[in-house]
PDB file of C-alpha atoms in Angstrom:
ATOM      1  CA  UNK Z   1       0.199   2.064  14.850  1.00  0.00           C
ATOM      2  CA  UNK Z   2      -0.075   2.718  11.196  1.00  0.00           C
ATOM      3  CA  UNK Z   3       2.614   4.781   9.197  1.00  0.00           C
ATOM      4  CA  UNK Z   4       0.436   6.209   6.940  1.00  0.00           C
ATOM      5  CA  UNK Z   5      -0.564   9.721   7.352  1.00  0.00           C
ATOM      6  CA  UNK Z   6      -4.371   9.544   7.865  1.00  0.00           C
ATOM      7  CA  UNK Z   7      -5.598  11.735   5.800  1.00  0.00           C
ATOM      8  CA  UNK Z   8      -3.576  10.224   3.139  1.00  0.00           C
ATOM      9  CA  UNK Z   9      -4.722   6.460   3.941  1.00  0.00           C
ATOM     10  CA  UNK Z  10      -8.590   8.190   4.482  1.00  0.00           C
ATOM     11  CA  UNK Z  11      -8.453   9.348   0.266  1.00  0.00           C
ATOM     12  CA  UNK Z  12      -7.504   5.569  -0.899  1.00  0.00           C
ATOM     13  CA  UNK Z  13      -9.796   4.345   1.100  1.00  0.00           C
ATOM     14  CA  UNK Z  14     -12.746   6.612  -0.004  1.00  0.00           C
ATOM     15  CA  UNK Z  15     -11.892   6.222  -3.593  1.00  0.00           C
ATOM     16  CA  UNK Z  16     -10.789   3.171  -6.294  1.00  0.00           C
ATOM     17  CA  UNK Z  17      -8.636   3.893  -8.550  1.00  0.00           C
ATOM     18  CA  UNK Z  18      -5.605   1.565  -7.137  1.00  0.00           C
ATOM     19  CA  UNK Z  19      -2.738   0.936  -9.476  1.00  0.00           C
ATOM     20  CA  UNK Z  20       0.072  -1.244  -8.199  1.00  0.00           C
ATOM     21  CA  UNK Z  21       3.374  -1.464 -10.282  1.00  0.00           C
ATOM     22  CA  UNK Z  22       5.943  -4.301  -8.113  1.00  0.00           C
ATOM     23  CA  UNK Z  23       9.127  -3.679  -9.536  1.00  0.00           C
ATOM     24  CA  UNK Z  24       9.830  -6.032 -12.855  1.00  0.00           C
ATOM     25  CA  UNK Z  25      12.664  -8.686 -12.419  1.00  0.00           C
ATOM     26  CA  UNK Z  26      15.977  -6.178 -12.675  1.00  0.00           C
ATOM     27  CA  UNK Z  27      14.650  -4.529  -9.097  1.00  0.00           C
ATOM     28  CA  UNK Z  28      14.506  -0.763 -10.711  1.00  0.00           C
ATOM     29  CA  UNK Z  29      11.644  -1.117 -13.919  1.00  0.00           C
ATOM     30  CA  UNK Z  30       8.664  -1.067 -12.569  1.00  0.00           C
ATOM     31  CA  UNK Z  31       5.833  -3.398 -13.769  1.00  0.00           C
ATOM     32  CA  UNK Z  32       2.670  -1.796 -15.820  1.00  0.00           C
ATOM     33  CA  UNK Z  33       0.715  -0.564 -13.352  1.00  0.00           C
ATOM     34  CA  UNK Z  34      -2.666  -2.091 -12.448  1.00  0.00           C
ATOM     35  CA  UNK Z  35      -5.613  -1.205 -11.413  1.00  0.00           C
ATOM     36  CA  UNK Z  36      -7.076  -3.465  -7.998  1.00  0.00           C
ATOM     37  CA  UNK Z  37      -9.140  -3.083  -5.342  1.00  0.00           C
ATOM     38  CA  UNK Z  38      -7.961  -1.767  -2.020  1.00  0.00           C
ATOM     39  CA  UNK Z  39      -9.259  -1.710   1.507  1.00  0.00           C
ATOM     40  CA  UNK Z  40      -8.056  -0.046   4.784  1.00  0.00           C
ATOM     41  CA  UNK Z  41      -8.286  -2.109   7.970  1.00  0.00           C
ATOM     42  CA  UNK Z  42      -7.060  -0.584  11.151  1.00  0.00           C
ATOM     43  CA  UNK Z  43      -5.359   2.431   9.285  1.00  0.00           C
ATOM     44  CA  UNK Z  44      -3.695  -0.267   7.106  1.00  0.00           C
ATOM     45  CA  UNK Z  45      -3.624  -0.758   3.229  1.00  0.00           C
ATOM     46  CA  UNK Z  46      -4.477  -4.202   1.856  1.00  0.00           C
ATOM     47  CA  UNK Z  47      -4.535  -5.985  -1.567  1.00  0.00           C
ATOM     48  CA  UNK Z  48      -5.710  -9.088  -3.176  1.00  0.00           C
ATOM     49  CA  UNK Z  49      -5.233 -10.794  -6.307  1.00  0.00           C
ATOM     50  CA  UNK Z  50      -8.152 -11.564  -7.849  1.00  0.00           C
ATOM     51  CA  UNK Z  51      -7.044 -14.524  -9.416  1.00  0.00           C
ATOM     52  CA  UNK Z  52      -4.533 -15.424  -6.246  1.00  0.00           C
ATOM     53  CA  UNK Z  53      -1.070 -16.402  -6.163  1.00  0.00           C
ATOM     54  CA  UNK Z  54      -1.188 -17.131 -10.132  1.00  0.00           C
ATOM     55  CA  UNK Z  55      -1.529 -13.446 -10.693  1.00  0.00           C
ATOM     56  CA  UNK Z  56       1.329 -11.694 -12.579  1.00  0.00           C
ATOM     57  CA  UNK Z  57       1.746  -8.887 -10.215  1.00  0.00           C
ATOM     58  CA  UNK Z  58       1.338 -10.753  -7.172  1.00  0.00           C
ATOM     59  CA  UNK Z  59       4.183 -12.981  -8.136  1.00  0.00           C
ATOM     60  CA  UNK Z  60       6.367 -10.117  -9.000  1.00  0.00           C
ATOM     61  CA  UNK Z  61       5.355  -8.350  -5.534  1.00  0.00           C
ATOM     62  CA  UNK Z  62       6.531 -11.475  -4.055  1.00  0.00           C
ATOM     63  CA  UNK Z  63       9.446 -11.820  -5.230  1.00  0.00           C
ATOM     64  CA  UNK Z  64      10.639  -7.939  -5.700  1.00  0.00           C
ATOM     65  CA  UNK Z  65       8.966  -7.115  -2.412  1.00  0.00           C
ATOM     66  CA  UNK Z  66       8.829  -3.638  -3.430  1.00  0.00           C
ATOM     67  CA  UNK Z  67       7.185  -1.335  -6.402  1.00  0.00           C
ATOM     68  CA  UNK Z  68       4.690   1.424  -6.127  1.00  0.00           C
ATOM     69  CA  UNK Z  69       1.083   2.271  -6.028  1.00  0.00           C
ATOM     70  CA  UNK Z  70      -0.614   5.343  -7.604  1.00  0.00           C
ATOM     71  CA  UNK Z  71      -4.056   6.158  -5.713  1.00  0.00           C
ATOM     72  CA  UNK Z  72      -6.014   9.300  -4.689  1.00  0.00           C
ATOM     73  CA  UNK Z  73      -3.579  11.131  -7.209  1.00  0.00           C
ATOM     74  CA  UNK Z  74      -0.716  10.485  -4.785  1.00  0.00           C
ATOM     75  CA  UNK Z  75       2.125   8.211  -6.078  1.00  0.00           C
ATOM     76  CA  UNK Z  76       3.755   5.962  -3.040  1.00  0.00           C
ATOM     77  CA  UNK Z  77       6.830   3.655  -2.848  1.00  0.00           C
ATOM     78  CA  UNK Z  78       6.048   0.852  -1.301  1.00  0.00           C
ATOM     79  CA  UNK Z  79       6.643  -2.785   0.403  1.00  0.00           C
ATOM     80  CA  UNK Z  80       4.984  -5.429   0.379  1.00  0.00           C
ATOM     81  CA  UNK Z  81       3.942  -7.972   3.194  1.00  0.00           C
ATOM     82  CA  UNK Z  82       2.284 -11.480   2.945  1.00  0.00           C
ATOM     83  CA  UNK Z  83      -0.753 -11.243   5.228  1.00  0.00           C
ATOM     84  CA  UNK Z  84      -2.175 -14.450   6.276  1.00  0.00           C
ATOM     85  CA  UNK Z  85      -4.005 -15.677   9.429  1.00  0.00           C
ATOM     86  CA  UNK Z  86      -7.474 -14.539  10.985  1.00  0.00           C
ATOM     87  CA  UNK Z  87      -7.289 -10.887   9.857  1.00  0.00           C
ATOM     88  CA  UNK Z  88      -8.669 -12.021   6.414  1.00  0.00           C
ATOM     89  CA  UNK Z  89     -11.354 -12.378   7.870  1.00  0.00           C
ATOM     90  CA  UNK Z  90     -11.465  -8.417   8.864  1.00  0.00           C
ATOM     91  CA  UNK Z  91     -10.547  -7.671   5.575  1.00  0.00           C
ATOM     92  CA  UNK Z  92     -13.189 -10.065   4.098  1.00  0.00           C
ATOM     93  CA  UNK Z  93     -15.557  -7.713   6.033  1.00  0.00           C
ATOM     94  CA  UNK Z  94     -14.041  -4.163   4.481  1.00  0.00           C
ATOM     95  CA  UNK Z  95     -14.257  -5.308   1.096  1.00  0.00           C
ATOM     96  CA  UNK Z  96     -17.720  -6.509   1.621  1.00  0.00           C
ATOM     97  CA  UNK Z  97     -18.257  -2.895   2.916  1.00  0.00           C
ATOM     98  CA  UNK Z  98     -16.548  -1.271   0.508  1.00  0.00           C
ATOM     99  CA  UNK Z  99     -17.734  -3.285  -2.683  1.00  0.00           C
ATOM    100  CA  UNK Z 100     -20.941  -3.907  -2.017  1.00  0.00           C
ATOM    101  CA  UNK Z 101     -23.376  -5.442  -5.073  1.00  0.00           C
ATOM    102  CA  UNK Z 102     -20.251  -5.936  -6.975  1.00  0.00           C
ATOM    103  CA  UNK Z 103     -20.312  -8.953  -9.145  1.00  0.00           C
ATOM    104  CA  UNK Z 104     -17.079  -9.320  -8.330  1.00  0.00           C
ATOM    105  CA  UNK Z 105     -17.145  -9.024  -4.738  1.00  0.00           C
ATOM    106  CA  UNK Z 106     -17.496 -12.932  -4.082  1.00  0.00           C
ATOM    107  CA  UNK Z 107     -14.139 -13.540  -6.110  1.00  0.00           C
ATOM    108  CA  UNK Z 108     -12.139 -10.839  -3.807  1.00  0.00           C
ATOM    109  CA  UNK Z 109     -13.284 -12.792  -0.353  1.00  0.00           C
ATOM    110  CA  UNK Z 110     -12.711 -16.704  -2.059  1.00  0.00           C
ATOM    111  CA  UNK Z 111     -10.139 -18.677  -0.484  1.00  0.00           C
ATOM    112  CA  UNK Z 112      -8.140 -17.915  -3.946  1.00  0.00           C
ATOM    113  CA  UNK Z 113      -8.173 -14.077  -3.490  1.00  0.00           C
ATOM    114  CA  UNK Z 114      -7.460 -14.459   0.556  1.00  0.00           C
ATOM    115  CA  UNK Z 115      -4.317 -16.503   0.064  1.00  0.00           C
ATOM    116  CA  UNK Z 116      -3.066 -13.468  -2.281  1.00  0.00           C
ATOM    117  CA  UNK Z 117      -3.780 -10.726   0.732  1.00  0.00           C
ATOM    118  CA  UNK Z 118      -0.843  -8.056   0.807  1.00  0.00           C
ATOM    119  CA  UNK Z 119      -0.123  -5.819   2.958  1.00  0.00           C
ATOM    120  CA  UNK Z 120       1.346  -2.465   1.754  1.00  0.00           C
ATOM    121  CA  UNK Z 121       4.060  -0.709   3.766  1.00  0.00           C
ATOM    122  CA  UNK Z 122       5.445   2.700   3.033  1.00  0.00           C
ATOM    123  CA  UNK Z 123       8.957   2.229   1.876  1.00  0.00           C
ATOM    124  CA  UNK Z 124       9.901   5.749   3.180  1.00  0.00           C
ATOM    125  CA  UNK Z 125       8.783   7.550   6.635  1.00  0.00           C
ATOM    126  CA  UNK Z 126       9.019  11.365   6.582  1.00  0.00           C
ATOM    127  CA  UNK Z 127       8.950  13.606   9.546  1.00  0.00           C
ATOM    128  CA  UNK Z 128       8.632  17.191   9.420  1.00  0.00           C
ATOM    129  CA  UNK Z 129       9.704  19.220  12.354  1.00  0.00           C
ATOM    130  CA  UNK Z 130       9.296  22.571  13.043  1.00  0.00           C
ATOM    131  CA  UNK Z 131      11.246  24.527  15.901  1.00  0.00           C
ATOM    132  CA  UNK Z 132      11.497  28.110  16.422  1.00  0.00           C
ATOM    133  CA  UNK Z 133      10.064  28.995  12.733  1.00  0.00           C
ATOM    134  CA  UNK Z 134      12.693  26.873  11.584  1.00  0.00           C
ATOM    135  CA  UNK Z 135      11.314  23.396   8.858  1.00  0.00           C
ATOM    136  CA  UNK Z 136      13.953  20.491   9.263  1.00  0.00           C
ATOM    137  CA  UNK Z 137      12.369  17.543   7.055  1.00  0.00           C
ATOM    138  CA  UNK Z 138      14.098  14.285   6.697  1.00  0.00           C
ATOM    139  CA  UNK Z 139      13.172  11.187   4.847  1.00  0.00           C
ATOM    140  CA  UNK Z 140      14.105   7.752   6.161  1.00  0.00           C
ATOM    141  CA  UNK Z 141      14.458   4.303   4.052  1.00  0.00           C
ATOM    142  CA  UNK Z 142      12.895   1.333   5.982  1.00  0.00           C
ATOM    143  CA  UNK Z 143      15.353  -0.625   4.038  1.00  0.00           C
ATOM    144  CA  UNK Z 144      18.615   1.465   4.165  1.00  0.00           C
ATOM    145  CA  UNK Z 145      20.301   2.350   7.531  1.00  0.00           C
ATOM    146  CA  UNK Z 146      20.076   5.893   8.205  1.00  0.00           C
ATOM    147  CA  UNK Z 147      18.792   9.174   6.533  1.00  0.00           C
ATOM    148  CA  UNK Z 148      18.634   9.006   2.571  1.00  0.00           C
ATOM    149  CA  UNK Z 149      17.394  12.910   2.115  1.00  0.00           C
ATOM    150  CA  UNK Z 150      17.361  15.804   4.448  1.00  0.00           C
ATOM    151  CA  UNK Z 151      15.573  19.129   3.036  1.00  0.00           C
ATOM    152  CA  UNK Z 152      17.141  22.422   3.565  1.00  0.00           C
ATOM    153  CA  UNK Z 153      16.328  24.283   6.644  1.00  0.00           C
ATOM    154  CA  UNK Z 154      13.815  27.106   5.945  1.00  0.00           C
ATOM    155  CA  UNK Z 155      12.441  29.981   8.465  1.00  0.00           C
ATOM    156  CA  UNK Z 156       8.367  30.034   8.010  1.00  0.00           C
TER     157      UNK Z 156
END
């Protein structure tokens, strides 16, 4: 089950304008942000490198294994997750879909670009919940233990 909303993940997908920003080496800075192609397999956000594991922000999403994308107009704090195995191949397929009669197509599907495939994971989960005309939204860190922001209680 994906956690992003679907009319959220539906936007990225339908445009491509992609910037990723992994945070810089201090964990807080985050890199220049730039601009990459993006697919959505299975309600899930992916990334390659076009020039693989040598590229500057892969290596920094590696190691920082956090940063944050801006797409769609929506800005998103993310994770980042090392995707290898036969899905490639799926997402071989979306970018073929989704790029077709790019020149640069062929360079996003080489074994180069594969071995660079991310995964991007929402580094916060919000729920909304709505009882008796009363809002209760609360945001949870999938890296911290508990809540990390609750909104006030509002009558609709």
């Amino acid at each position: 089950m994906s956690e992003w909303d679907k009319d959220e993940i539906k936007l990225i997908d339908e445009t491509d304008d992609l910037h990723i920003s992994p945070f810089r080496a201090d964990g807080i800075t985050y890199g220049t942000p730039t601009w990459i192609w993006s697919v959505v397999f299975n309600d899930e956000l992916f990334v390659r490198a076009y020039n693989g594991i040598n590229s500057s922000w892969y290596k920094s999403a590696i190691k920082q294994k956090a940063g944050r994308i801006i797409a769609a107009g929506m800005t998103k704090e993310i994770m980042f997750e090392l995707v290898e195995g036969d899905i490639n191949d799926r997402i071989d397929e979306a970018y073929k879909i989704k790029y077709k009669g790019s020149l640069s197509l062929n360079s996003m599907i080489s074994i180069r670009s594969r071995s660079a495939t991310l995964k991007l994971l929402l580094k916060y989960i919000c729920e909304i919940n709505i009882w008796k005309g009363i809002i209760n939204a609360a945001c949870y860190s999938k890296t911290l233990a508990g809540k990390i922001r609750t909104a006030e209680n509002r009558t609709g």
